[in-house]
N, CA, C and O atoms as a MOPAC input file, in Angstrom:
PM7 MOZYME 1SCF
protein

 N    -19.11900 1    -4.15700 1     8.99300 1
 C    -18.51600 1    -3.21800 1     8.10600 1
 C    -17.07300 1    -3.33400 1     7.59100 1
 O    -16.30400 1    -2.72700 1     8.33600 1
 N    -16.51900 1    -3.87400 1     6.63900 1
 C    -15.14200 1    -3.62400 1     6.85800 1
 C    -14.54500 1    -1.66000 1     5.92700 1
 O    -14.66900 1    -0.96100 1     4.92100 1
 N    -14.11300 1    -1.72200 1     6.85800 1
 C    -12.99800 1     0.17700 1     6.92400 1
 C    -11.63800 1    -0.59100 1     6.98200 1
 O    -11.31800 1    -1.56000 1     7.67200 1
 N    -10.67600 1     0.38000 1     5.72600 1
 C     -9.14400 1     0.45200 1     5.83900 1
 C     -9.22600 1     1.83300 1     5.91400 1
 O    -10.02300 1     2.44300 1     5.20200 1
 N     -8.22500 1     2.59800 1     6.98300 1
 C     -8.06800 1     3.22800 1     6.63100 1
 C     -6.45900 1     4.14800 1     7.08200 1
 O     -5.94700 1     4.50700 1     8.14300 1
 N     -6.11600 1     4.24100 1     5.72300 1
 C     -5.09500 1     5.09000 1     6.10300 1
 C     -4.30200 1     5.95900 1     6.38700 1
 O     -4.55300 1     6.72400 1     5.45600 1
 N     -3.05100 1     6.75600 1     7.30200 1
 C     -2.45500 1     8.10100 1     7.57700 1
 C     -1.05400 1     7.76200 1     7.09800 1
 O     -0.55600 1     6.80500 1     6.50500 1
 N     -0.51200 1     9.16700 1     7.68900 1
 C      0.56900 1     9.13000 1     7.21000 1
 C      1.42400 1     9.61400 1     6.09900 1
 O      2.63000 1     9.58500 1     5.85400 1
 N      0.39500 1    10.05400 1     5.53300 1
 C      1.05200 1    11.22300 1     4.15200 1
 C      1.33000 1    12.23800 1     4.91000 1
 O      1.29900 1    12.46300 1     6.12000 1
 N      1.73300 1    13.07000 1     3.53300 1
 C      2.29300 1    14.62200 1     4.04500 1
 C      3.15100 1    15.28600 1     2.99400 1
 O      3.20500 1    14.79600 1     1.86600 1
 N      3.96400 1    16.60000 1     3.37100 1
 C      4.75500 1    16.89100 1     2.79600 1
 C      6.04000 1    16.80300 1     2.62300 1
 O      6.53800 1    17.87600 1     2.96400 1
 N      7.22400 1    15.70100 1     2.09000 1
 C      8.38500 1    15.59700 1     2.47100 1
 C      9.24300 1    16.60400 1     0.90700 1
 O      8.71100 1    16.97900 1    -0.13800 1
 N     10.58200 1    16.74700 1     1.34600 1
 C     11.91900 1    17.05400 1     0.56600 1
 C     12.33300 1    15.48800 1     0.25900 1
 O     12.44900 1    14.52600 1     1.01800 1
 N     12.55600 1    15.66600 1    -1.56100 1
 C     12.96100 1    14.67500 1    -2.41500 1
 C     14.26600 1    13.96500 1    -1.47800 1
 O     15.06700 1    14.84000 1    -1.14800 1
 N     14.54600 1    12.95000 1    -1.11600 1
 C     15.43900 1    11.99300 1    -0.18600 1
 C     15.25100 1    11.56600 1     1.08800 1
 O     15.97100 1    10.94200 1     1.86800 1
 N     13.82700 1    12.14600 1     1.18100 1
 C     13.59100 1    11.82000 1     2.36100 1
 C     12.51800 1    10.66200 1     2.66400 1
 O     12.28400 1     9.92900 1     1.70300 1
 N     11.59300 1    10.29500 1     4.27900 1
 C     11.10400 1     9.42800 1     4.60000 1
 C      9.82200 1     9.91300 1     4.60100 1
 O      9.45000 1    11.02800 1     4.96600 1
 N      8.94100 1     8.68400 1     4.01600 1
 C      7.22800 1     8.81600 1     5.36100 1
 C      7.24300 1     7.17400 1     5.64900 1
 O      8.04400 1     6.31300 1     5.28700 1
 N      6.19000 1     7.10600 1     6.34500 1
 C      5.65100 1     5.59700 1     6.38100 1
 C      4.23700 1     5.90300 1     7.15600 1
 O      3.91200 1     6.72600 1     8.01100 1
 N      3.49300 1     4.77200 1     6.40100 1
 C      2.01000 1     4.91900 1     5.91300 1
 C      1.48000 1     3.35700 1     6.40200 1
 O      1.65200 1     2.15600 1     6.19700 1
 N      0.77100 1     4.25700 1     7.13600 1
 C     -0.30000 1     3.12400 1     8.08900 1
 C     -1.46400 1     2.98500 1     7.27700 1
 O     -1.77500 1     3.79600 1     6.40500 1
 N     -2.31800 1     1.61800 1     7.65800 1
 C     -3.64200 1     1.48000 1     7.01900 1
 C     -4.11900 1     0.31800 1     8.02300 1
 O     -3.93300 1    -0.89400 1     7.91300 1
 N     -4.79000 1     1.03600 1     9.03700 1
 C     -5.79500 1     0.90400 1     9.84000 1
 C     -7.14500 1    -0.06000 1     8.96100 1
 O     -7.73500 1     0.16400 1     7.90500 1
 N     -7.25600 1    -1.18800 1     9.98300 1
 C     -8.05000 1    -2.34600 1     9.17100 1
 C     -9.28800 1    -2.74900 1    10.16200 1
 O     -8.97600 1    -3.06700 1    11.31000 1
 N    -10.11500 1    -2.75500 1     9.94400 1
 C    -11.57800 1    -2.74400 1    10.96300 1
 C    -12.60000 1    -3.59300 1    10.44400 1
 O    -12.82100 1    -3.46600 1     9.24000 1
 N    -13.30600 1    -4.47300 1    11.10700 1
 C    -14.34700 1    -5.03100 1    10.97800 1
 C    -14.38500 1    -6.55200 1     9.99400 1
 O    -15.50800 1    -7.04800 1     9.91100 1
 N    -13.71700 1    -6.99300 1     9.56300 1
 C    -13.20300 1    -8.34200 1     9.88800 1
 C    -11.08600 1    -8.28500 1     9.97400 1
 O    -10.25000 1    -7.38200 1     9.96600 1
 N    -11.05000 1    -9.63900 1    10.03900 1
 C     -9.19000 1    -9.82300 1    10.49300 1
 C     -8.57900 1   -10.58200 1     8.57900 1
 O     -8.80300 1   -11.54800 1     7.84900 1
 N     -7.78600 1    -9.38100 1     8.61200 1
 C     -7.33100 1    -9.68600 1     7.23900 1
 C     -5.93100 1   -10.35700 1     7.33000 1
 O     -5.08400 1   -10.21800 1     6.44700 1
 N     -5.72000 1   -11.18600 1     8.59900 1
 C     -4.00800 1   -11.82700 1     8.88100 1
 C     -3.74800 1   -12.63800 1     7.47900 1
 O     -2.73900 1   -12.58500 1     6.77500 1
 N     -4.97300 1   -13.42500 1     7.26900 1
 C     -4.11600 1   -14.36300 1     5.99800 1
 C     -5.46800 1   -13.70400 1     4.41800 1
 O     -6.15000 1   -14.08800 1     3.46800 1
 N     -5.18100 1   -12.90900 1     4.95100 1
 C     -5.55400 1   -12.26300 1     3.76800 1
 C     -4.45400 1   -11.52000 1     2.58300 1
 O     -3.44100 1   -11.18000 1     3.19500 1
 N     -4.35200 1   -11.18200 1     1.14900 1
 C     -3.13900 1   -10.26400 1     1.30000 1
 C     -3.58200 1    -9.01200 1     0.48300 1
 O     -4.50300 1    -8.89800 1    -0.32500 1
 N     -2.85400 1    -8.29300 1     0.83200 1
 C     -3.10200 1    -6.88700 1     1.28800 1
 C     -2.02800 1    -6.13700 1     0.06900 1
 O     -1.19000 1    -6.74100 1    -0.60200 1
 N     -2.33200 1    -4.67600 1     0.02000 1
 C     -1.34700 1    -4.39300 1    -1.11300 1
 C     -1.57000 1    -2.54400 1    -1.06000 1
 O     -2.45100 1    -1.93800 1    -0.44900 1
 N     -0.80300 1    -2.14300 1    -1.64700 1
 C     -0.69500 1    -0.44500 1    -1.75000 1
 C     -0.72400 1     0.31100 1    -3.35000 1
 O      0.19400 1     0.47500 1    -4.15400 1
 N     -1.85300 1     0.59900 1    -3.40400 1
 C     -1.32400 1     1.40000 1    -4.86400 1
 C     -1.78400 1     3.18200 1    -5.03100 1
 O     -2.51300 1     3.86700 1    -4.31400 1
 N     -1.11600 1     3.48900 1    -6.11500 1
 C     -1.28200 1     5.03500 1    -5.45800 1
 C     -1.64100 1     5.53500 1    -6.86700 1
 O     -1.50300 1     4.65300 1    -7.71500 1
 N     -2.17400 1     7.02100 1    -7.45700 1
 C     -2.73000 1     7.51600 1    -8.21300 1
 C     -2.34100 1     9.31300 1    -8.44100 1
 O     -2.99500 1    10.28300 1    -8.05800 1
 N     -0.60100 1     9.25300 1    -9.45800 1
 C     -1.37200 1    10.50100 1    -9.20000 1
 C     -1.80800 1    11.50700 1   -10.64800 1
 O     -1.93300 1    11.15800 1   -11.82200 1
 N     -1.93400 1    12.56800 1   -10.14300 1
 C     -2.36700 1    13.46300 1   -10.92500 1
 C     -2.65500 1    13.14800 1   -12.04200 1
 O     -1.56400 1    13.28300 1   -12.59700 1
 N     -3.47100 1    12.75500 1   -12.94100 1
 C     -3.88900 1    12.78900 1   -14.51100 1
 C     -3.58800 1    11.54000 1   -14.39800 1
 O     -4.67200 1    11.04600 1   -14.70900 1
 N     -3.00500 1    10.79600 1   -14.21300 1
 C     -2.88600 1     9.21600 1   -14.30900 1
 C     -3.64000 1     8.24000 1   -13.71500 1
 O     -4.46500 1     8.40100 1   -12.81500 1
 N     -3.32300 1     7.22500 1   -14.25500 1
 C     -4.28000 1     6.15100 1   -13.60100 1
 C     -3.80900 1     5.19700 1   -13.02400 1
 O     -2.88100 1     4.47500 1   -13.38700 1
 N     -4.60600 1     5.13500 1   -11.83100 1
 C     -4.08500 1     4.13800 1   -10.12500 1
 C     -2.87500 1     3.04200 1   -10.49900 1
 O     -3.00400 1     2.34100 1   -11.50200 1
 N     -2.10100 1     2.96700 1    -9.93700 1
 C     -1.03900 1     1.92800 1   -10.08300 1
 C     -0.41000 1     1.23600 1    -8.86900 1
 O     -0.18600 1     1.96300 1    -7.90100 1
 N     -0.10100 1    -0.02100 1    -8.77800 1
 C      0.20500 1    -0.82300 1    -8.39000 1
 C      1.64700 1    -0.63800 1    -7.01200 1
 O      2.56500 1    -0.08000 1    -7.61300 1
 N      1.79800 1    -0.72600 1    -6.51000 1
 C      2.64400 1    -0.20000 1    -5.91500 1
 C      3.50600 1    -1.48600 1    -4.85000 1
 O      4.73400 1    -1.52800 1    -4.93000 1
 N      2.91400 1    -2.28600 1    -4.07800 1
 C      3.69700 1    -3.32900 1    -3.09100 1
 C      2.50400 1    -4.20900 1    -2.82600 1
 O      1.37600 1    -3.72500 1    -2.72800 1
 N      2.73200 1    -5.43300 1    -2.71500 1
 C      1.76100 1    -6.19900 1    -1.97600 1
 C      2.71800 1    -6.89500 1    -1.35900 1
 O      3.93300 1    -6.83700 1    -1.55100 1
 N      1.78000 1    -7.92300 1    -0.19200 1
 C      2.13100 1    -8.56300 1     0.64100 1
 C      1.45700 1    -9.73100 1     0.76900 1
 O      0.25000 1    -9.55600 1     0.60700 1
 N      1.78500 1   -10.94700 1     1.01500 1
 C      0.92500 1   -12.42400 1     0.93400 1
 C      0.39700 1   -12.49300 1     2.08700 1
 O      1.02400 1   -12.13500 1     3.08400 1
 N     -1.00900 1   -13.02700 1     2.15200 1
 C     -1.69900 1   -13.23200 1     3.53400 1
 C     -0.56100 1   -14.31400 1     4.73200 1
 O     -0.26600 1   -14.13600 1     5.91400 1
 N     -0.16200 1   -15.45300 1     3.71100 1
 C     -0.08800 1   -16.99900 1     3.98800 1
 C      1.75800 1   -16.64600 1     4.06300 1
 O      2.45700 1   -16.98800 1     3.10900 1
 N      2.29200 1   -16.04600 1     5.11200 1
 C      3.54200 1   -16.41300 1     4.40100 1
 C      4.87100 1   -15.19900 1     4.61300 1
 O      6.09600 1   -15.32100 1     4.64000 1
 N      3.85000 1   -13.89100 1     4.75600 1
 C      4.23400 1   -12.87700 1     3.49900 1
 C      5.27100 1   -12.66300 1     3.10400 1
 O      6.05600 1   -12.28800 1     3.97500 1
 N      5.88300 1   -12.77900 1     1.54200 1
 C      6.24900 1   -12.86400 1     0.91900 1
 C      5.82700 1   -11.27400 1     0.32700 1
 O      4.75500 1   -10.76000 1     0.64500 1
 N      6.61500 1   -10.73000 1    -0.38500 1
 C      6.46400 1    -9.51600 1    -0.84200 1
 C      6.81800 1    -8.94000 1    -2.28100 1
 O      7.90600 1    -9.19400 1    -2.79600 1
 N      6.03500 1    -8.29900 1    -2.79400 1
 C      6.21600 1    -7.77000 1    -4.02200 1
 C      6.28200 1    -6.62700 1    -4.80700 1
 O      5.26600 1    -5.93700 1    -4.87900 1
 N      7.05500 1    -6.36800 1    -5.27200 1
 C      6.93600 1    -4.51100 1    -5.54100 1
 C      7.42800 1    -4.14100 1    -7.06900 1
 O      8.19000 1    -4.70200 1    -7.85800 1
 N      6.48000 1    -2.69100 1    -7.13200 1
 C      6.82500 1    -2.58500 1    -8.45800 1
 C      8.04200 1    -2.22400 1    -8.48100 1
 O      8.69100 1    -2.06900 1    -7.44600 1
 N      8.67100 1    -1.98300 1   -10.03600 1
 C      9.88500 1    -1.89700 1   -10.82500 1
 C     10.30300 1    -0.09600 1    -9.79400 1
 O     11.33000 1     0.12300 1    -9.15300 1
 N      9.40000 1     0.63500 1    -9.94300 1
 C      9.42000 1     1.93400 1    -9.61800 1
 C      9.90600 1     2.18900 1    -8.24400 1
 O     10.77300 1     3.05200 1    -8.37300 1
 N      9.81500 1     1.94800 1    -7.27000 1
 C      9.51200 1     1.23000 1    -5.96600 1
 C     10.64900 1     0.78800 1    -5.29200 1
 O     11.16800 1     1.21300 1    -4.26000 1
 N     11.11500 1    -0.59700 1    -6.40700 1
 C     11.69300 1    -1.33200 1    -5.57800 1
 C     13.07100 1    -0.69800 1    -4.49900 1
 O     13.19700 1     0.47200 1    -4.13800 1
 N     13.88800 1    -1.73100 1    -4.19300 1
 C     14.99400 1    -1.10300 1    -2.35100 1
 C     14.34000 1     0.21400 1    -2.04800 1
 O     14.25300 1    -0.01700 1    -0.84200 1
 N     13.84200 1     1.34000 1    -2.16000 1
 C     13.16800 1     2.54300 1    -1.61900 1
 C     11.63000 1     1.86500 1    -0.67500 1
 O     11.65600 1     2.23100 1     0.50000 1
 N     11.06900 1     1.46700 1    -0.83700 1
 C      9.41700 1     0.69100 1    -0.37600 1
 C      9.85900 1    -0.28900 1    -0.15400 1
 O     10.58500 1    -0.98700 1    -0.86200 1
 N      9.10100 1    -0.61800 1     1.82800 1
 C      8.46200 1    -1.51200 1     2.38600 1
 C      7.75700 1    -2.28100 1     2.69100 1
 O      8.19100 1    -3.11900 1     3.48100 1
 N      6.72600 1    -2.36500 1     2.36200 1
 C      5.63400 1    -3.16100 1     2.71100 1
 C      5.74600 1    -4.25000 1     3.94200 1
 O      6.36900 1    -5.29400 1     4.13500 1
 N      4.96100 1    -3.57400 1     4.55100 1
 C      4.96300 1    -4.70400 1     6.08000 1
 C      3.96200 1    -4.94300 1     6.65100 1
 O      3.03300 1    -4.23900 1     6.25400 1
 N      3.51600 1    -6.15400 1     8.01200 1
 C      2.10000 1    -5.95600 1     7.92200 1
 C      2.54700 1    -6.55600 1     9.44300 1
 O      3.43100 1    -7.39500 1     9.61200 1
 N      1.39700 1    -5.67400 1    10.95000 1
 C      1.51400 1    -6.44600 1    12.09000 1
 C     -0.78200 1    -7.03000 1    12.27700 1
 O     -1.93900 1    -6.61100 1    12.30800 1
 N      0.48700 1    -8.71300 1    12.35200 1
 C     -1.58000 1    -8.99300 1    11.94700 1
 C     -2.30900 1    -8.99900 1    13.80300 1
 O     -3.46800 1    -9.30900 1    14.08300 1
 N     -1.12000 1    -8.52600 1    14.90200 1
 C     -2.14400 1    -8.49300 1    15.63200 1
 C     -2.71500 1    -6.69800 1    16.13300 1
 O     -3.39400 1    -6.10500 1    16.97200 1
 N     -2.22000 1    -6.56800 1    15.43000 1
 C     -2.70600 1    -4.93200 1    15.32200 1
 C     -3.73800 1    -4.83900 1    14.09000 1
 O     -4.78100 1    -4.26200 1    14.39500 1
 N     -3.63700 1    -5.41700 1    12.38300 1
 C     -4.16900 1    -5.57600 1    12.23000 1
 C     -3.91000 1    -4.50800 1    11.09200 1
 O     -4.86900 1    -3.99200 1    10.51700 1
 N     -2.79400 1    -4.22800 1    10.81900 1
 C     -2.59000 1    -2.88300 1    10.23600 1
 C     -1.29900 1    -3.05700 1     9.20600 1
 O     -0.26300 1    -3.67100 1     9.46100 1
 N     -1.46900 1    -2.69400 1     8.56900 1
 C     -0.84600 1    -2.61300 1     7.22600 1
 C     -0.11800 1    -1.64300 1     6.93300 1
 O     -0.71800 1    -0.65700 1     7.36100 1
 N      1.22300 1    -1.18800 1     6.25500 1
 C      2.31300 1    -0.77500 1     6.66500 1
 C      3.16300 1    -0.27500 1     5.46800 1
 O      3.90400 1    -1.06800 1     4.88500 1
 N      3.05600 1     1.25300 1     5.02100 1
 C      4.23600 1     0.66100 1     3.87000 1
 C      5.74100 1     2.08200 1     4.01900 1
 O      5.54300 1     3.28300 1     3.83400 1
 N      6.68600 1     1.64800 1     4.27000 1
 C      7.86600 1     2.41000 1     4.84400 1
 C      8.61700 1     3.00400 1     3.08400 1
 O      8.97700 1     2.46000 1     2.04100 1
 N      8.53200 1     4.39400 1     3.63500 1
 C      8.87000 1     4.40100 1     1.74100 1
 C     10.25600 1     5.63600 1     2.25300 1
 O     10.07300 1     6.58900 1     3.01100 1
 N     11.22900 1     5.36300 1     1.76800 1
 C     12.37500 1     5.59700 1     1.94900 1
 C     12.96000 1     6.57400 1     0.61800 1
 O     12.21200 1     6.61400 1    -0.35900 1
 N     14.49300 1     7.49900 1     0.53200 1
 C     14.67000 1     7.69800 1    -0.48100 1
 C     13.76900 1     8.13400 1    -1.64100 1
 O     14.03400 1     7.78900 1    -2.79200 1
 N     12.56000 1     8.99100 1    -1.30300 1
 C     11.34300 1     9.60700 1    -2.04800 1
 C     12.10500 1    10.65300 1    -2.65400 1
 O     12.95400 1    11.42600 1    -2.20900 1
 N     11.31600 1    10.39500 1    -4.38600 1
 C     11.23200 1    11.19700 1    -5.58200 1
 C     10.48800 1    11.98100 1    -5.71000 1
 O      9.40600 1    11.58500 1    -5.27600 1
 N     10.41600 1    13.55300 1    -6.32500 1
 C      9.18600 1    13.92100 1    -6.38200 1
 C      8.11800 1    13.13600 1    -7.39800 1
 O      6.89500 1    13.21900 1    -7.28600 1
 N      8.74900 1    12.43800 1    -8.30700 1
 C      7.60400 1    11.26800 1    -9.51600 1
 C      6.67800 1    10.68400 1    -8.24600 1
 O      5.67000 1    10.12100 1    -8.67200 1
 N      6.80200 1    10.68700 1    -6.57000 1
 C      6.53000 1     9.51800 1    -6.02400 1
 C      4.93100 1    10.41100 1    -5.55000 1
 O      3.99400 1     9.79100 1    -5.04800 1
 N      4.89300 1    11.51900 1    -5.75100 1
 C      3.93400 1    12.10400 1    -5.45500 1
 C      2.66600 1    11.53100 1    -5.94100 1
 O      2.57300 1    11.40000 1    -7.16200 1
 N      1.56100 1    11.12600 1    -5.12500 1
 C      0.22100 1    10.50700 1    -5.79200 1
 C     -0.44200 1    10.62000 1    -4.40400 1
 O      0.00600 1    11.29100 1    -3.47400 1
 N     -1.53800 1     9.89700 1    -4.38300 1
 C     -2.37600 1     9.72900 1    -3.37000 1
 C     -2.21800 1     8.04300 1    -3.35200 1
 O     -2.13300 1     7.27100 1    -4.30800 1
 N     -2.21300 1     7.75300 1    -1.82600 1
 C     -1.97000 1     5.83200 1    -1.94100 1
 C     -2.88900 1     5.41500 1    -1.16200 1
 O     -3.24000 1     6.24400 1    -0.32200 1
 N     -3.42400 1     4.39100 1    -1.13700 1
 C     -4.66600 1     3.89000 1    -1.79900 1
 C     -4.10800 1     2.55000 1    -0.63800 1
 O     -2.90500 1     2.69500 1    -0.84900 1
 N     -4.16600 1     1.51500 1     0.29100 1
 C     -4.56300 1     0.34200 1     1.13000 1
 C     -5.44700 1    -0.43100 1     0.66300 1
 O     -6.54300 1     0.12600 1     0.59500 1
 N     -5.42800 1    -2.03400 1     0.12500 1
 C     -6.33700 1    -2.69200 1    -0.16100 1
 C     -6.06100 1    -4.02400 1     0.56800 1
 O     -4.97700 1    -4.48100 1     0.93300 1
 N     -7.15200 1    -4.47600 1     0.67800 1
 C     -7.18900 1    -6.34700 1     0.99100 1
 C     -7.48800 1    -6.48000 1     0.10300 1
 O     -7.89200 1    -5.69100 1    -0.75100 1
 N     -7.23500 1    -8.42700 1     0.12300 1
 C     -7.86800 1    -8.85300 1    -0.84000 1
 C     -8.86500 1   -10.13500 1     0.24000 1
 O     -8.84000 1   -10.23700 1     1.46700 1
 N     -9.41500 1   -10.70300 1    -0.45300 1
 C    -10.19700 1   -11.99600 1     0.40800 1
 C     -9.30800 1   -12.80800 1    -0.02300 1
 O     -9.18400 1   -13.59400 1     0.91700 1
 N     -8.28800 1   -13.27700 1    -1.20900 1
 C     -7.66700 1   -14.10700 1    -1.07800 1
 C     -6.20700 1   -14.27300 1    -0.36300 1
 O     -5.77300 1   -13.33300 1     0.30200 1
 N     -5.74300 1   -15.01500 1    -0.45300 1
 C     -4.24300 1   -15.47200 1     0.13800 1
 C     -2.71000 1   -15.04300 1    -0.32200 1
 O     -1.71700 1   -14.78500 1     0.35900 1
 N     -2.96500 1   -15.07900 1    -2.07200 1
 C     -1.95900 1   -15.05500 1    -2.42700 1
 C     -1.62300 1   -13.10500 1    -2.88400 1
 O     -2.47400 1   -12.21600 1    -2.91500 1
 N     -0.02300 1   -12.96800 1    -3.19400 1
 C     -0.24500 1   -11.18000 1    -3.35900 1
 C     -0.70400 1   -10.55900 1    -5.05300 1
 O     -0.36000 1   -11.05900 1    -6.12400 1
 N     -1.31100 1    -9.70000 1    -4.89900 1
 C     -1.58000 1    -9.72100 1    -6.54800 1
 C     -1.78700 1    -8.30000 1    -6.51600 1
 O     -2.40400 1    -7.64700 1    -5.67500 1
 N     -1.03300 1    -7.81000 1    -7.81000 1
 C     -0.57400 1    -6.76900 1    -8.20800 1
 C     -1.83100 1    -5.91400 1    -8.99000 1
 O     -1.67900 1    -4.72900 1    -9.28600 1
 N     -3.22600 1    -6.74200 1    -9.32000 1
 C     -4.00400 1    -5.80600 1   -10.54200 1
 C     -5.29200 1    -5.19300 1    -9.12600 1
 O     -5.67400 1    -5.76700 1    -8.10700 1
 N     -5.57200 1    -4.07300 1    -9.59900 1
 C     -6.86700 1    -3.89600 1    -8.67500 1
 C     -7.93700 1    -4.76000 1    -8.93600 1
 O     -9.05700 1    -4.51000 1    -8.49100 1
 N     -7.83800 1    -5.18100 1    -9.22300 1
 C     -9.44200 1    -6.00700 1    -9.28500 1
 C     -9.34000 1    -7.07200 1    -8.41700 1
 O    -10.43200 1    -7.46700 1    -8.00700 1
 N     -8.25200 1    -7.73500 1    -7.95700 1
 C     -7.52800 1    -9.34500 1    -7.40100 1
 C     -8.37600 1    -8.53900 1    -5.49600 1
 O     -8.95900 1    -9.13100 1    -4.58700 1
 N     -8.00000 1    -6.99900 1    -5.67400 1
 C     -8.50700 1    -6.42900 1    -4.30000 1
 C    -10.39200 1    -5.80400 1    -3.99300 1
 O    -10.99300 1    -4.77500 1    -4.30200 1
 N    -10.66900 1    -6.73400 1    -3.44600 1
 C    -12.06300 1    -6.69400 1    -2.71100 1
 C    -12.85000 1    -4.91300 1    -1.54400 1
 O    -13.90900 1    -4.34900 1    -1.27000 1
 N    -11.42600 1    -4.82700 1    -1.31500 1
 C    -11.18900 1    -3.91000 1     0.12100 1
 C    -10.58700 1    -2.64800 1    -0.32500 1
 O     -9.39400 1    -2.87700 1    -0.52100 1
 N    -10.87100 1    -1.39500 1    -0.58100 1
 C    -10.31800 1    -0.29500 1    -0.93500 1
 C     -9.99300 1     0.92400 1     0.47900 1
 O    -10.90500 1     0.87800 1     1.30400 1
 N     -9.33300 1     1.52200 1     0.68700 1
 C     -9.07200 1     3.06600 1     1.74300 1
 C     -9.29800 1     4.07500 1     1.34500 1
 O     -9.19200 1     4.03400 1     0.11900 1
 N     -9.62300 1     5.23000 1     1.75500 1
 C     -9.75300 1     6.25400 1     1.22400 1
 C     -8.63400 1     7.52400 1     0.50800 1
 O     -8.53200 1     8.47000 1    -0.27300 1
 N     -8.10400 1     6.84100 1     1.27800 1
 C     -6.03800 1     7.27700 1     0.40200 1
 C     -5.90900 1     8.71800 1     1.15800 1
 O     -6.70100 1     9.56500 1     1.57100 1
 N     -4.67800 1     8.57100 1     1.12500 1
 C     -3.83300 1     9.71200 1     1.71100 1
 C     -2.52400 1    10.22800 1     0.68400 1
 O     -1.73400 1     9.46700 1     0.12400 1
 N     -2.52900 1    11.53000 1     0.61400 1
 C     -1.94300 1    11.73000 1    -0.37100 1
 C     -0.03600 1    12.25500 1     0.26100 1
 O      0.46200 1    12.82000 1     1.23500 1
 N      0.20300 1    11.93000 1    -0.40100 1
 C      2.03400 1    11.78200 1    -0.18900 1
 C      1.74600 1    13.03100 1    -1.82900 1
 O      1.10500 1    13.02400 1    -2.88000 1
 N      3.01300 1    14.21500 1    -0.84200 1
 C      4.13400 1    15.33100 1    -1.94500 1
 C      4.96400 1    15.07200 1    -1.39100 1
 O      5.14400 1    14.84200 1    -0.19500 1
 N      5.85100 1    15.08900 1    -2.62500 1
 C      7.63900 1    15.60500 1    -2.53400 1
 C      7.91800 1    16.38100 1    -3.66700 1
 O      7.62600 1    16.47400 1    -4.85900 1
 N      8.85300 1    17.08300 1    -2.48600 1
 C      8.81200 1    18.73900 1    -3.28200 1
 C     10.15400 1    18.00600 1    -3.12300 1
 O     10.78300 1    17.34100 1    -2.30100 1
 N     10.27900 1    18.72800 1    -4.95300 1
 C     12.28100 1    18.54900 1    -5.34900 1
 C     13.19900 1    19.93800 1    -4.75000 1
 O     14.41900 1    19.98600 1    -4.90800 1

């Protein structure tokens, strides 16, 4: 059974940093595209960042570009999201996702597996 488990969320002041982790089990995702999405209260889930399964190229939403960094440790089957210079508008539940494909994807429908989410709250 495939599982994605996020951790690392919490409460942080504006300008601070958090590092999210997503531990995968049940299959190896070393060649799979993976991504992060977020959903703020009253809003739809949106794309944050993605990383290719082969070559590890990355792609970011404009709202987080230059502040967030997505990375992966294939030996640990773990995905990360380093978030710096956090803003109150980054407050959301953050979800990791994995695809059976190897390209990077920005659409939710391109991902096959999802975690339960971790709450990130940025205070002003």
